[in-house]
CSV table of C-alpha atoms and ligand atoms in Angstrom, one decimal:
chain,number,residue,atom,x,y,z
A,855,MET,CA,0.0,0.0,0.0
A,856,SER,CA,1.1,3.5,-0.6
A,857,ALA,CA,-0.3,6.9,0.2
A,858,GLY,CA,-2.5,8.5,-2.4
A,859,THR,CA,-5.1,11.1,-3.3
A,860,LEU,CA,-8.3,11.1,-5.3
A,861,LEU,CA,-10.3,14.1,-6.5
A,862,ALA,CA,-14.0,13.3,-6.6
A,863,ARG,CA,-16.2,15.7,-8.6
A,864,HIS,CA,-19.0,14.4,-6.4
A,865,ALA,CA,-18.5,12.3,-3.2
A,866,LEU,CA,-21.0,10.9,-0.7
A,867,LEU,CA,-19.9,12.2,2.7
A,868,PRO,CA,-21.6,11.5,6.0
A,869,ALA,CA,-23.7,14.7,5.7
A,870,GLY,CA,-24.6,14.0,2.0
A,871,TRP,CA,-23.1,14.7,-1.4
A,872,ALA,CA,-20.4,17.3,-1.7
A,873,GLY,CA,-18.5,18.7,-4.8
A,874,ASP,CA,-14.8,18.7,-5.7
A,875,VAL,CA,-13.7,16.6,-2.7
A,876,LEU,CA,-10.1,15.8,-2.3
A,877,ILE,CA,-9.7,12.4,-0.5
A,878,GLY,CA,-6.2,11.6,0.8
A,879,TRP,CA,-4.9,8.5,2.6
A,880,ASP,CA,-1.7,7.4,4.2
A,881,ASP,CA,0.4,4.4,3.5
A,882,GLY,CA,-1.4,2.5,6.2
A,883,GLY,CA,-4.7,2.8,4.2
A,884,VAL,CA,-6.3,5.4,6.6
A,885,ILE,CA,-8.0,8.5,5.3
A,886,THR,CA,-6.1,11.6,6.3
A,887,THR,CA,-7.8,14.3,4.3
A,888,VAL,CA,-11.3,15.1,3.1
A,889,GLU,CA,-11.3,18.6,1.7
A,890,VAL,CA,-14.5,19.9,0.0
A,891,GLY,CA,-14.3,22.5,-2.8
A,892,HIS,CA,-10.7,21.6,-3.6
A,893,SER,CA,-9.3,23.5,-6.6
A,894,GLY,CA,-5.9,21.8,-7.1
A,895,ALA,CA,-4.8,18.6,-8.6
A,896,ALA,CA,-4.8,15.0,-7.3
A,897,MET,CA,-3.2,11.6,-8.3
A,898,SER,CA,-6.5,10.6,-9.9
A,899,THR,CA,-10.0,12.0,-10.5
A,900,ALA,CA,-13.4,10.5,-10.6
A,901,GLN,CA,-17.0,11.7,-11.1
A,902,TRP,CA,-19.0,9.7,-8.6
A,903,VAL,CA,-17.4,8.4,-5.4
A,904,ILE,CA,-19.2,6.6,-2.5
A,905,PRO,CA,-18.0,4.7,0.5
A,906,GLY,CA,-17.5,0.9,0.1
A,907,MET,CA,-20.2,-1.2,1.7
A,908,ILE,CA,-19.7,-3.6,4.7
A,909,ASN,CA,-21.1,-7.1,4.3
A,910,LEU,CA,-21.8,-7.9,7.9
A,911,HIS,CA,-22.8,-11.5,7.6
A,912,SER,CA,-21.1,-14.2,5.6
A,913,HIS,CA,-20.6,-18.0,5.7
A,914,ALA,CA,-18.0,-18.1,2.9
A,915,PHE,CA,-18.2,-21.8,2.2
A,916,GLN,CA,-21.9,-21.5,1.3
A,917,ARG,CA,-20.8,-19.7,-1.9
A,918,ALA,CA,-20.1,-23.1,-3.3
A,919,MET,CA,-23.8,-24.3,-2.9
A,920,ALA,CA,-25.6,-21.1,-4.0
A,921,GLY,CA,-28.2,-22.0,-6.6
A,922,LEU,CA,-28.0,-25.7,-6.0
A,923,THR,CA,-31.1,-26.1,-3.8
A,924,GLU,CA,-33.7,-24.8,-6.2
A,925,THR,CA,-35.5,-28.0,-7.1
A,926,ALA,CA,-38.7,-28.8,-5.2
A,927,ALA,CA,-38.8,-32.0,-3.2
A,928,THR,CA,-41.7,-34.4,-4.1
A,929,THR,CA,-43.0,-33.9,-0.6
A,930,GLY,CA,-43.5,-30.2,-1.4
A,931,ASP,CA,-42.4,-29.0,2.0
A,932,ASP,CA,-39.1,-27.3,1.1
A,933,ASN,CA,-37.9,-24.9,3.8
A,934,PHE,CA,-34.9,-23.7,5.7
A,935,TRP,CA,-34.5,-27.1,7.3
A,936,SER,CA,-34.4,-29.0,4.0
A,937,TRP,CA,-31.8,-26.5,2.7
A,938,ARG,CA,-29.8,-27.1,5.8
A,939,ALA,CA,-29.4,-30.8,4.9
A,940,LEU,CA,-27.3,-29.9,1.8
A,941,MET,CA,-25.4,-27.2,3.7
A,942,TYR,CA,-24.4,-29.8,6.3
A,943,ARG,CA,-23.1,-32.1,3.5
A,944,PHE,CA,-20.9,-29.3,2.1
A,945,ALA,CA,-19.8,-28.3,5.6
A,946,GLY,CA,-18.8,-31.8,6.4
A,947,ARG,CA,-16.6,-32.3,3.3
A,948,ILE,CA,-14.9,-29.0,2.5
A,949,THR,CA,-11.2,-29.1,3.0
A,950,ALA,CA,-8.9,-26.2,4.0
A,951,ASP,CA,-7.7,-25.7,0.4
A,952,GLN,CA,-11.2,-25.8,-1.0
A,953,LEU,CA,-12.4,-23.3,1.6
A,954,GLN,CA,-9.7,-20.9,0.7
A,955,ALA,CA,-10.5,-21.2,-3.0
A,956,VAL,CA,-14.2,-20.7,-2.5
A,957,ALA,CA,-13.6,-17.8,-0.1
A,958,ALA,CA,-11.3,-16.1,-2.6
A,959,GLN,CA,-13.9,-16.4,-5.3
A,960,LEU,CA,-16.6,-15.0,-3.0
A,961,PHE,CA,-14.4,-12.1,-2.0
A,962,ILE,CA,-13.7,-11.1,-5.6
A,963,ASP,CA,-17.4,-11.3,-6.3
A,964,CYS,CA,-18.1,-9.1,-3.3
A,965,LEU,CA,-15.4,-6.5,-4.2
A,966,ARG,CA,-16.6,-6.3,-7.8
A,967,HIS,CA,-20.1,-5.4,-6.6
A,968,GLY,CA,-19.1,-2.9,-4.0
A,969,PHE,CA,-18.5,-4.7,-0.7
A,970,THR,CA,-15.1,-3.7,0.7
A,971,ALA,CA,-15.3,-5.5,4.0
A,972,VAL,CA,-16.9,-8.7,5.3
A,973,CYS,CA,-17.8,-10.1,8.7
A,974,GLU,CA,-17.2,-13.9,8.5
A,975,PHE,CA,-19.5,-15.9,10.9
A,976,HIS,CA,-17.2,-18.9,11.0
A,977,TYR,CA,-18.2,-22.3,12.4
A,978,LEU,CA,-16.1,-24.7,10.3
A,979,HIS,CA,-13.6,-25.3,13.1
A,980,GLY,CA,-12.4,-28.9,12.9
A,981,SER,CA,-11.1,-31.0,10.1
A,982,VAL,CA,-13.1,-32.9,7.5
A,983,VAL,CA,-15.3,-35.3,9.3
A,984,GLY,CA,-13.5,-38.6,9.7
A,985,SER,CA,-10.0,-37.3,9.1
A,986,ALA,CA,-7.3,-36.4,11.5
A,987,ALA,CA,-7.8,-33.2,13.6
A,988,ALA,CA,-6.4,-30.0,12.2
A,989,ARG,CA,-5.5,-27.0,14.3
A,990,PRO,CA,-8.8,-25.5,15.4
A,991,ALA,CA,-8.1,-22.2,13.8
A,992,GLU,CA,-6.8,-23.5,10.5
A,993,MET,CA,-10.0,-23.0,8.6
A,994,ALA,CA,-10.5,-19.5,9.9
A,995,GLU,CA,-6.9,-18.7,9.0
A,996,ARG,CA,-7.6,-19.9,5.4
A,997,VAL,CA,-10.5,-17.5,5.1
A,998,ALA,CA,-8.2,-14.7,6.4
A,999,LEU,CA,-5.6,-15.7,3.8
A,1000,ALA,CA,-8.2,-15.5,1.0
A,1001,ALA,CA,-9.3,-12.1,2.2
A,1002,ARG,CA,-5.7,-10.8,2.3
A,1003,GLU,CA,-5.0,-12.3,-1.2
A,1004,CYS,CA,-8.0,-10.5,-2.6
A,1005,GLY,CA,-7.6,-7.3,-0.6
A,1006,ILE,CA,-11.0,-7.2,1.1
A,1007,GLY,CA,-11.2,-6.2,4.8
A,1008,LEU,CA,-12.3,-8.9,7.2
A,1009,THR,CA,-13.8,-9.3,10.7
A,1010,MET,CA,-13.4,-12.9,11.7
A,1011,LEU,CA,-16.0,-14.2,14.1
A,1012,PRO,CA,-15.2,-17.7,15.5
A,1013,VAL,CA,-18.5,-19.3,16.4
A,1014,LEU,CA,-19.5,-20.9,19.6
A,1015,TYR,CA,-21.5,-24.0,18.6
A,1016,ALA,CA,-21.9,-26.3,21.6
A,1017,CYS,CA,-25.3,-28.0,21.2
A,1018,SER,CA,-28.0,-28.8,18.6
A,1019,GLY,CA,-31.1,-27.4,20.2
A,1020,PHE,CA,-32.6,-25.6,23.2
A,1021,GLY,CA,-31.7,-27.2,26.5
A,1022,GLY,CA,-28.2,-28.4,25.5
A,1023,GLN,CA,-29.1,-31.3,23.2
A,1024,ALA,CA,-26.1,-33.2,21.9
A,1025,LEU,CA,-24.6,-32.2,18.5
A,1026,GLY,CA,-25.8,-34.4,15.6
A,1027,PRO,CA,-23.4,-36.4,13.3
A,1028,HIS,CA,-23.5,-33.6,10.7
A,1029,GLN,CA,-22.6,-30.9,13.3
A,1030,GLN,CA,-19.4,-32.5,14.8
A,1031,ARG,CA,-17.2,-30.1,12.8
A,1032,PHE,CA,-18.8,-27.1,14.4
A,1033,ARG,CA,-18.1,-28.3,18.0
A,1034,SER,CA,-16.7,-25.6,20.2
A,1035,ASP,CA,-17.0,-24.3,23.8
A,1036,VAL,CA,-16.2,-21.0,25.4
A,1037,ASP,CA,-12.6,-21.9,26.0
A,1038,SER,CA,-11.9,-23.2,22.5
A,1039,VAL,CA,-13.5,-20.1,20.9
A,1040,LEU,CA,-11.4,-17.8,23.1
A,1041,ALA,CA,-8.3,-19.8,22.2
A,1042,MET,CA,-9.2,-19.2,18.5
A,1043,VAL,CA,-9.7,-15.5,19.1
A,1044,ASP,CA,-6.4,-15.3,20.9
A,1045,GLY,CA,-4.6,-17.2,18.2
A,1046,LEU,CA,-6.1,-15.1,15.4
A,1047,SER,CA,-5.4,-11.9,17.2
A,1048,SER,CA,-1.8,-12.0,16.1
A,1049,LEU,CA,-3.1,-11.2,12.5
A,1050,ARG,CA,-5.0,-8.1,13.6
A,1051,ASP,CA,-4.1,-5.0,11.6
A,1052,GLY,CA,-5.9,-2.3,9.6
A,1053,GLN,CA,-7.5,-4.9,7.4
A,1054,PHE,CA,-8.3,-7.6,9.9
A,1055,GLU,CA,-10.2,-7.7,13.2
A,1056,VAL,CA,-11.4,-10.6,15.4
A,1057,GLY,CA,-14.6,-10.8,17.4
A,1058,ALA,CA,-16.8,-13.8,18.3
A,1059,ALA,CA,-20.2,-15.2,17.7
A,1060,PRO,CA,-22.4,-17.5,19.7
A,1061,HIS,CA,-24.2,-19.3,16.9
A,1062,SER,CA,-27.8,-19.0,18.2
A,1063,LEU,CA,-29.9,-19.7,21.2
A,1064,ARG,CA,-30.2,-23.2,19.7
A,1065,ALA,CA,-26.5,-23.8,19.7
A,1066,ALA,CA,-25.2,-22.2,22.9
A,1067,SER,CA,-26.6,-21.6,26.4
A,1068,LEU,CA,-27.2,-18.2,27.8
A,1069,ASP,CA,-24.6,-18.9,30.4
A,1070,GLN,CA,-22.0,-19.7,27.8
A,1071,MET,CA,-22.9,-16.6,25.8
A,1072,ALA,CA,-22.5,-14.4,28.9
A,1073,ALA,CA,-19.1,-16.0,29.7
A,1074,LEU,CA,-18.0,-15.4,26.1
A,1075,ALA,CA,-19.2,-11.8,26.1
A,1076,THR,CA,-17.4,-11.1,29.4
A,1077,ALA,CA,-14.1,-12.7,28.4
A,1078,LEU,CA,-13.8,-11.2,24.9
A,1079,PRO,CA,-11.5,-8.2,24.8
A,1080,ALA,CA,-13.4,-4.9,25.2
A,1081,GLY,CA,-14.6,-3.3,21.9
A,1082,ARG,CA,-14.6,-6.5,19.9
A,1083,PRO,CA,-17.9,-7.3,18.1
A,1084,LEU,CA,-20.3,-10.1,19.1
A,1085,HIS,CA,-22.7,-11.5,16.5
A,1086,ILE,CA,-25.6,-14.0,16.9
A,1087,HIS,CA,-28.3,-15.5,14.8
A,1088,ILE,CA,-31.4,-14.4,16.7
A,1089,ALA,CA,-34.8,-15.3,15.3
A,1090,GLU,CA,-34.5,-16.4,11.7
A,1091,GLN,CA,-37.3,-19.0,11.6
A,1092,GLN,CA,-40.8,-19.2,13.2
A,1093,ALA,CA,-39.9,-22.8,14.2
A,1094,GLU,CA,-37.0,-21.5,16.1
A,1095,VAL,CA,-39.3,-19.0,17.9
A,1096,ASP,CA,-41.7,-21.8,18.7
A,1097,ALA,CA,-39.0,-24.0,20.1
A,1098,CYS,CA,-37.6,-21.2,22.3
A,1099,LEU,CA,-41.1,-20.5,23.6
A,1100,ALA,CA,-41.7,-24.2,24.3
A,1101,TYR,CA,-38.3,-24.5,26.1
A,1102,SER,CA,-38.2,-21.2,28.1
A,1103,GLY,CA,-41.6,-19.5,27.8
A,1104,ARG,CA,-39.8,-16.6,26.1
A,1105,ARG,CA,-39.2,-15.6,22.5
A,1106,PRO,CA,-35.5,-15.6,21.4
A,1107,LEU,CA,-34.8,-11.9,21.6
A,1108,SER,CA,-36.6,-11.5,24.9
A,1109,ALA,CA,-34.7,-14.5,26.3
A,1110,LEU,CA,-31.4,-13.0,25.2
A,1111,PHE,CA,-32.2,-9.5,26.5
A,1112,ASP,CA,-33.3,-10.9,29.9
A,1113,ALA,CA,-30.0,-12.7,30.4
A,1114,ILE,CA,-27.4,-10.4,28.8
A,1115,ALA,CA,-26.8,-6.7,28.6
A,1116,ILE,CA,-27.1,-6.2,24.8
A,1117,ASP,CA,-25.4,-3.0,23.6
A,1118,GLU,CA,-23.5,-1.5,20.7
A,1119,ARG,CA,-21.0,-4.4,20.6
A,1120,TRP,CA,-23.7,-6.8,19.4
A,1121,CYS,CA,-25.1,-7.6,16.0
A,1122,LEU,CA,-28.3,-9.6,15.9
A,1123,VAL,CA,-28.5,-11.4,12.6
A,1124,HIS,CA,-31.9,-12.3,11.1
A,1125,ALA,CA,-34.0,-10.4,13.6
A,1126,THR,CA,-36.9,-11.5,11.4
A,1127,HIS,CA,-39.4,-12.7,13.9
A,1128,LEU,CA,-39.7,-10.0,16.6
A,1129,ASP,CA,-42.9,-8.8,18.3
A,1130,THR,CA,-43.5,-5.1,18.7
A,1131,ALA,CA,-41.9,-4.8,22.1
A,1132,GLU,CA,-38.8,-6.8,20.9
A,1133,CYS,CA,-38.4,-4.5,17.9
A,1134,ALA,CA,-38.5,-1.5,20.2
A,1135,ALA,CA,-36.0,-3.1,22.6
A,1136,LEU,CA,-33.6,-3.9,19.9
A,1137,ALA,CA,-33.7,-0.4,18.5
A,1138,ALA,CA,-33.2,1.1,22.0
A,1139,SER,CA,-30.2,-1.2,22.8
A,1140,GLY,CA,-28.0,0.4,20.1
A,1141,ALA,CA,-27.2,-3.1,18.7
A,1142,VAL,CA,-27.2,-3.6,15.0
A,1143,ALA,CA,-29.9,-5.7,13.2
A,1144,GLY,CA,-28.0,-7.8,10.6
A,1145,LEU,CA,-30.4,-8.1,7.7
A,1146,CYS,CA,-29.7,-10.5,4.8
A,1147,PRO,CA,-32.6,-10.0,2.4
A,1148,SER,CA,-31.5,-12.2,-0.5
A,1149,THR,CA,-30.8,-15.2,1.8
A,1150,GLU,CA,-33.9,-14.5,3.9
A,1151,ALA,CA,-36.0,-14.5,0.7
A,1152,ASN,CA,-34.2,-17.6,-0.7
A,1153,LEU,CA,-34.8,-19.6,2.5
A,1154,GLY,CA,-38.4,-18.4,3.0
A,1155,ASP,CA,-37.5,-16.8,6.4
A,1156,GLY,CA,-39.9,-13.9,6.5
A,1157,LEU,CA,-39.7,-10.1,6.5
A,1158,PHE,CA,-38.1,-7.8,9.0
A,1159,ALA,CA,-40.2,-5.0,10.5
A,1160,LEU,CA,-38.1,-2.3,8.9
A,1161,ALA,CA,-40.4,0.7,9.1
A,1162,PRO,CA,-41.2,0.6,12.9
A,1163,PHE,CA,-37.5,-0.2,13.5
A,1164,ILE,CA,-36.3,2.9,11.6
A,1165,GLY,CA,-39.1,4.9,13.3
A,1166,ALA,CA,-37.6,3.8,16.7
A,1167,GLY,CA,-34.1,4.9,15.7
A,1168,GLY,CA,-32.9,1.3,15.2
A,1169,ARG,CA,-29.5,0.6,13.5
A,1170,PHE,CA,-29.2,-2.0,10.7
A,1171,GLY,CA,-26.7,-3.3,8.2
A,1172,ILE,CA,-26.7,-5.9,5.4
A,1173,GLY,CA,-25.1,-9.2,4.7
A,1174,SER,CA,-25.1,-11.7,1.9
A,1175,ASP,CA,-25.1,-14.7,4.4
A,1176,SER,CA,-25.5,-17.8,2.2
A,1177,HIS,CA,-24.4,-15.8,-0.9
A,1178,ALA,CA,-27.5,-16.4,-2.9
A,1179,GLY,CA,-26.4,-12.9,-3.9
A,1180,HIS,CA,-23.2,-11.0,-3.5
A,1181,SER,CA,-24.1,-7.4,-4.2
A,1182,PRO,CA,-25.1,-4.6,-1.9
A,1183,VAL,CA,-27.4,-3.4,-4.6
A,1184,GLU,CA,-29.4,-6.7,-4.4
A,1185,GLU,CA,-29.5,-6.7,-0.6
A,1186,LEU,CA,-30.7,-3.1,-0.3
A,1187,ARG,CA,-33.1,-3.3,-3.2
A,1188,TRP,CA,-34.7,-6.5,-1.7
A,1189,LEU,CA,-34.8,-4.9,1.7
A,1190,GLU,CA,-36.9,-2.0,0.3
A,1191,TYR,CA,-39.0,-4.1,-2.1
A,1192,GLY,CA,-40.0,-6.6,0.5
A,1193,GLN,CA,-41.5,-3.8,2.5
A,1194,ARG,CA,-43.2,-2.3,-0.5
A,1195,LEU,CA,-44.8,-5.6,-1.4
A,1196,GLN,CA,-45.9,-6.2,2.1
A,1197,ARG,CA,-47.3,-2.8,2.8
A,1198,GLN,CA,-48.5,-1.9,-0.7
A,1199,ARG,CA,-46.7,1.5,-0.3
A,1200,ARG,CA,-43.5,3.0,-1.8
A,1201,ALA,CA,-40.4,4.7,-0.3
A,1202,ILE,CA,-40.3,2.9,3.0
A,1203,ALA,CA,-36.6,3.2,4.0
A,1204,VAL,CA,-36.4,6.9,4.8
A,1205,ASP,CA,-36.3,9.0,8.0
A,1206,GLY,CA,-37.1,12.6,8.9
A,1207,ARG,CA,-33.8,13.9,7.6
A,1208,GLU,CA,-33.2,11.8,4.5
A,1209,ARG,CA,-36.1,11.4,2.1
A,1210,ARG,CA,-34.2,9.8,-0.8
A,1211,VAL,CA,-34.5,6.0,-0.4
A,1212,GLY,CA,-31.2,5.1,-2.1
A,1213,ASP,CA,-29.2,7.6,0.0
A,1214,TYR,CA,-30.9,6.6,3.2
A,1215,LEU,CA,-30.3,2.9,2.6
A,1216,TRP,CA,-26.6,3.2,1.7
A,1217,GLN,CA,-25.8,5.6,4.6
A,1218,ALA,CA,-27.7,3.6,7.2
A,1219,ALA,CA,-26.2,0.3,6.1
A,1220,LEU,CA,-22.7,1.9,6.2
A,1221,ARG,CA,-23.3,3.1,9.8
A,1222,GLY,CA,-24.7,-0.3,10.9
A,1223,GLY,CA,-22.1,-2.3,9.0
A,1224,ALA,CA,-19.2,-0.3,10.4
A,1225,GLN,CA,-20.4,-0.7,14.0
A,1226,ALA,CA,-20.9,-4.4,13.5
A,1227,SER,CA,-17.5,-4.9,12.0
A,1228,GLY,CA,-15.6,-3.4,14.9
A,1229,ARG,CA,-13.4,-1.6,12.4
A,1230,PRO,CA,-13.1,2.2,11.4
A,1231,LEU,CA,-15.2,1.9,8.3
A,1232,GLY,CA,-18.3,3.3,6.6
A,1233,ALA,CA,-17.5,7.0,5.9
A,1234,LEU,CA,-15.2,9.1,3.8
A,1235,ALA,CA,-13.8,10.9,6.8
A,1236,PRO,CA,-10.3,11.2,8.4
A,1237,GLY,CA,-9.4,8.2,10.6
A,1238,ARG,CA,-11.6,5.8,8.6
A,1239,ARG,CA,-10.2,3.2,6.3
A,1240,ALA,CA,-9.8,4.4,2.7
A,1241,ASP,CA,-12.5,2.1,1.3
A,1242,LEU,CA,-14.4,3.6,-1.6
A,1243,LEU,CA,-16.2,2.9,-4.9
A,1244,VAL,CA,-16.0,4.8,-8.1
A,1245,LEU,CA,-19.2,4.4,-10.1
A,1246,ASP,CA,-19.1,4.2,-13.9
A,1247,ALA,CA,-20.0,7.7,-15.0
A,1248,SER,CA,-20.0,6.6,-18.6
A,1249,HIS,CA,-22.8,4.0,-18.1
A,1250,PRO,CA,-26.2,4.9,-19.6
A,1251,HIS,CA,-27.9,4.3,-16.2
A,1252,LEU,CA,-26.1,7.4,-14.9
A,1253,ALA,CA,-26.6,9.5,-18.0
A,1254,ASP,CA,-27.3,13.2,-17.1
A,1255,ALA,CA,-27.6,12.3,-13.4
A,1256,ALA,CA,-27.7,14.8,-10.6
A,1257,ALA,CA,-25.9,13.9,-7.4
A,1258,SER,CA,-29.3,13.7,-5.7
A,1259,GLU,CA,-30.3,11.0,-8.1
A,1260,VAL,CA,-27.2,8.8,-8.2
A,1261,MET,CA,-28.0,6.4,-5.3
A,1262,GLY,CA,-31.6,5.9,-6.6
A,1263,LEU,CA,-30.2,5.0,-10.1
A,1264,PHE,CA,-27.5,2.8,-8.5
A,1265,LEU,CA,-29.9,0.8,-6.5
A,1266,PHE,CA,-33.1,0.8,-8.5
A,1267,ALA,CA,-32.3,1.0,-12.2
A,1268,GLY,CA,-31.5,-2.4,-13.5
A,1269,ASN,CA,-28.9,-5.1,-13.0
A,1270,ASP,CA,-25.7,-3.8,-14.8
A,1271,ASN,CA,-22.9,-3.5,-12.3
A,1272,LEU,CA,-22.1,0.2,-12.0
A,1273,VAL,CA,-19.1,-0.3,-9.8
A,1274,ARG,CA,-16.0,0.5,-11.9
A,1275,ASP,CA,-13.1,0.9,-9.5
A,1276,VAL,CA,-12.7,-0.2,-5.8
A,1277,LEU,CA,-10.2,1.1,-3.3
A,1278,VAL,CA,-9.8,-0.9,-0.1
A,1279,GLY,CA,-7.4,0.3,2.6
A,1280,GLY,CA,-5.8,2.7,0.2
A,1281,ARG,CA,-5.2,0.0,-2.5
A,1282,TRP,CA,-7.0,-0.2,-5.8
A,1283,VAL,CA,-8.2,-3.8,-5.9
A,1284,ILE,CA,-10.8,-3.4,-8.7
A,1285,GLU,CA,-9.9,-1.3,-11.8
A,1286,GLY,CA,-12.2,-1.1,-14.8
A,1287,GLY,CA,-14.4,-3.8,-13.2
A,1288,ARG,CA,-11.6,-6.3,-12.9
A,1289,HIS,CA,-9.5,-7.8,-10.1
A,1290,ALA,CA,-5.9,-8.6,-11.1
A,1291,ALA,CA,-6.2,-12.1,-9.7
A,1292,GLN,CA,-9.8,-12.9,-10.9
A,1293,ASP,CA,-8.9,-15.4,-13.6
A,1294,GLN,CA,-6.5,-17.4,-11.4
A,1295,VAL,CA,-9.0,-17.3,-8.5
A,1296,ALA,CA,-11.8,-18.5,-10.8
A,1297,SER,CA,-9.8,-21.4,-12.1
A,1298,ARG,CA,-9.0,-22.5,-8.5
A,1299,TYR,CA,-12.7,-22.1,-7.7
A,1300,ARG,CA,-13.7,-24.3,-10.6
A,1301,ALA,CA,-11.3,-27.1,-9.5
A,1302,ALA,CA,-12.4,-26.9,-5.9
A,1303,LEU,CA,-16.1,-27.0,-6.9
A,1304,ALA,CA,-15.5,-30.0,-9.1
A,1305,GLN,CA,-13.8,-31.9,-6.2
A,1306,LEU,CA,-16.5,-30.9,-3.7
A,1307,ARG,CA,-19.4,-31.9,-5.9
A,1308,GLU,CA,-17.8,-35.2,-6.8
A,1309,ASP,CA,-17.7,-36.1,-3.1
A,1310,LEU,CA,-21.3,-35.1,-2.3
B,134,ZN,ZN1,-26.0,-17.0,9.0
């Protein structure tokens, strides 16, 4: 990495669009200068510049099975749980080399579409089922290596996965690889911490109320170093809510909030099934709701109560989770469209200050994603990472656009990829829509996929 400057004719700053913005960064990849109305020169210039988006929820290995579960079973009852059966088969077989190849492909897909950072919710701890034990953190290290190779920022979240249902049920045969306890997760956090730098952070993640007890979660939250993010799957499926009610008499979010002080450190992923009081409690806590609209649609999860959550001042970000999609445009578009279809209204994701849906969605998801990542991201501002996107000003979708229209055109005008160049941590990783390693990464991905699918 080396220091650099970019002169943006128009740049999306935290307070909105500004003109002739000089953005400078140091050789550590940190923004040092944001000067509006600059009249001098810069190392490069661009028309439309926006902050890179944070993908706050990813299971990288699931990139390999995206699109492979789209045939209806003869029983006609396809749901999350039938999808999970194939996911377990992939999870049981994928090797460290294959995971690194799949993650690299995913990260290039993400970068090309405008994600500049990822939070990896990582539960593939052990070795391939039936083979000799690897070091517990080896799989996580391979994901980190893939991120470094591709130049995407990463927050690694080793997952606590201790049981297979409410009340501490034993792990099933397909879940052995996920096995972990508070001490083993903390050991992974400790081991991975030697890799921490501007591009890499380590937090932790109790998988869900199904897979870890409240006591274990509290112990993990207490022992994790201060300021590190904590993520959890909270209420993705109605069946999960029903099981939690049957076990504890409480819904998942209420059970969690009763036991643990949930604050800004936390990201609650798939807060899909909340009642009105839970929605208000989540908003008031300062925690981030981790929304993954393409996966939640693909798995038939349900719709998040976005309008009341925004009305209560709630914070949210987006993730591509199972990687049925890998574009922030798709996630944000589906987030808004789901609400429109449900409410038979338009322009849902706005607040009292920002009435433009595209601008509101991008800025809100930046704020929530940055908080959930535990890294200084999400804004073109001094002290933040130099993560930004240059949109393709020559594309017909942006013809004759005013700054006030750009985010609406970016998110709601078709499926061409308008991301032309991507800077991450002060390094140009996508130029003219291409990553320097994309052909080599794609050929490794093809080989890994052929092996993986042969073994299924
Ligand atoms: Zn997930």
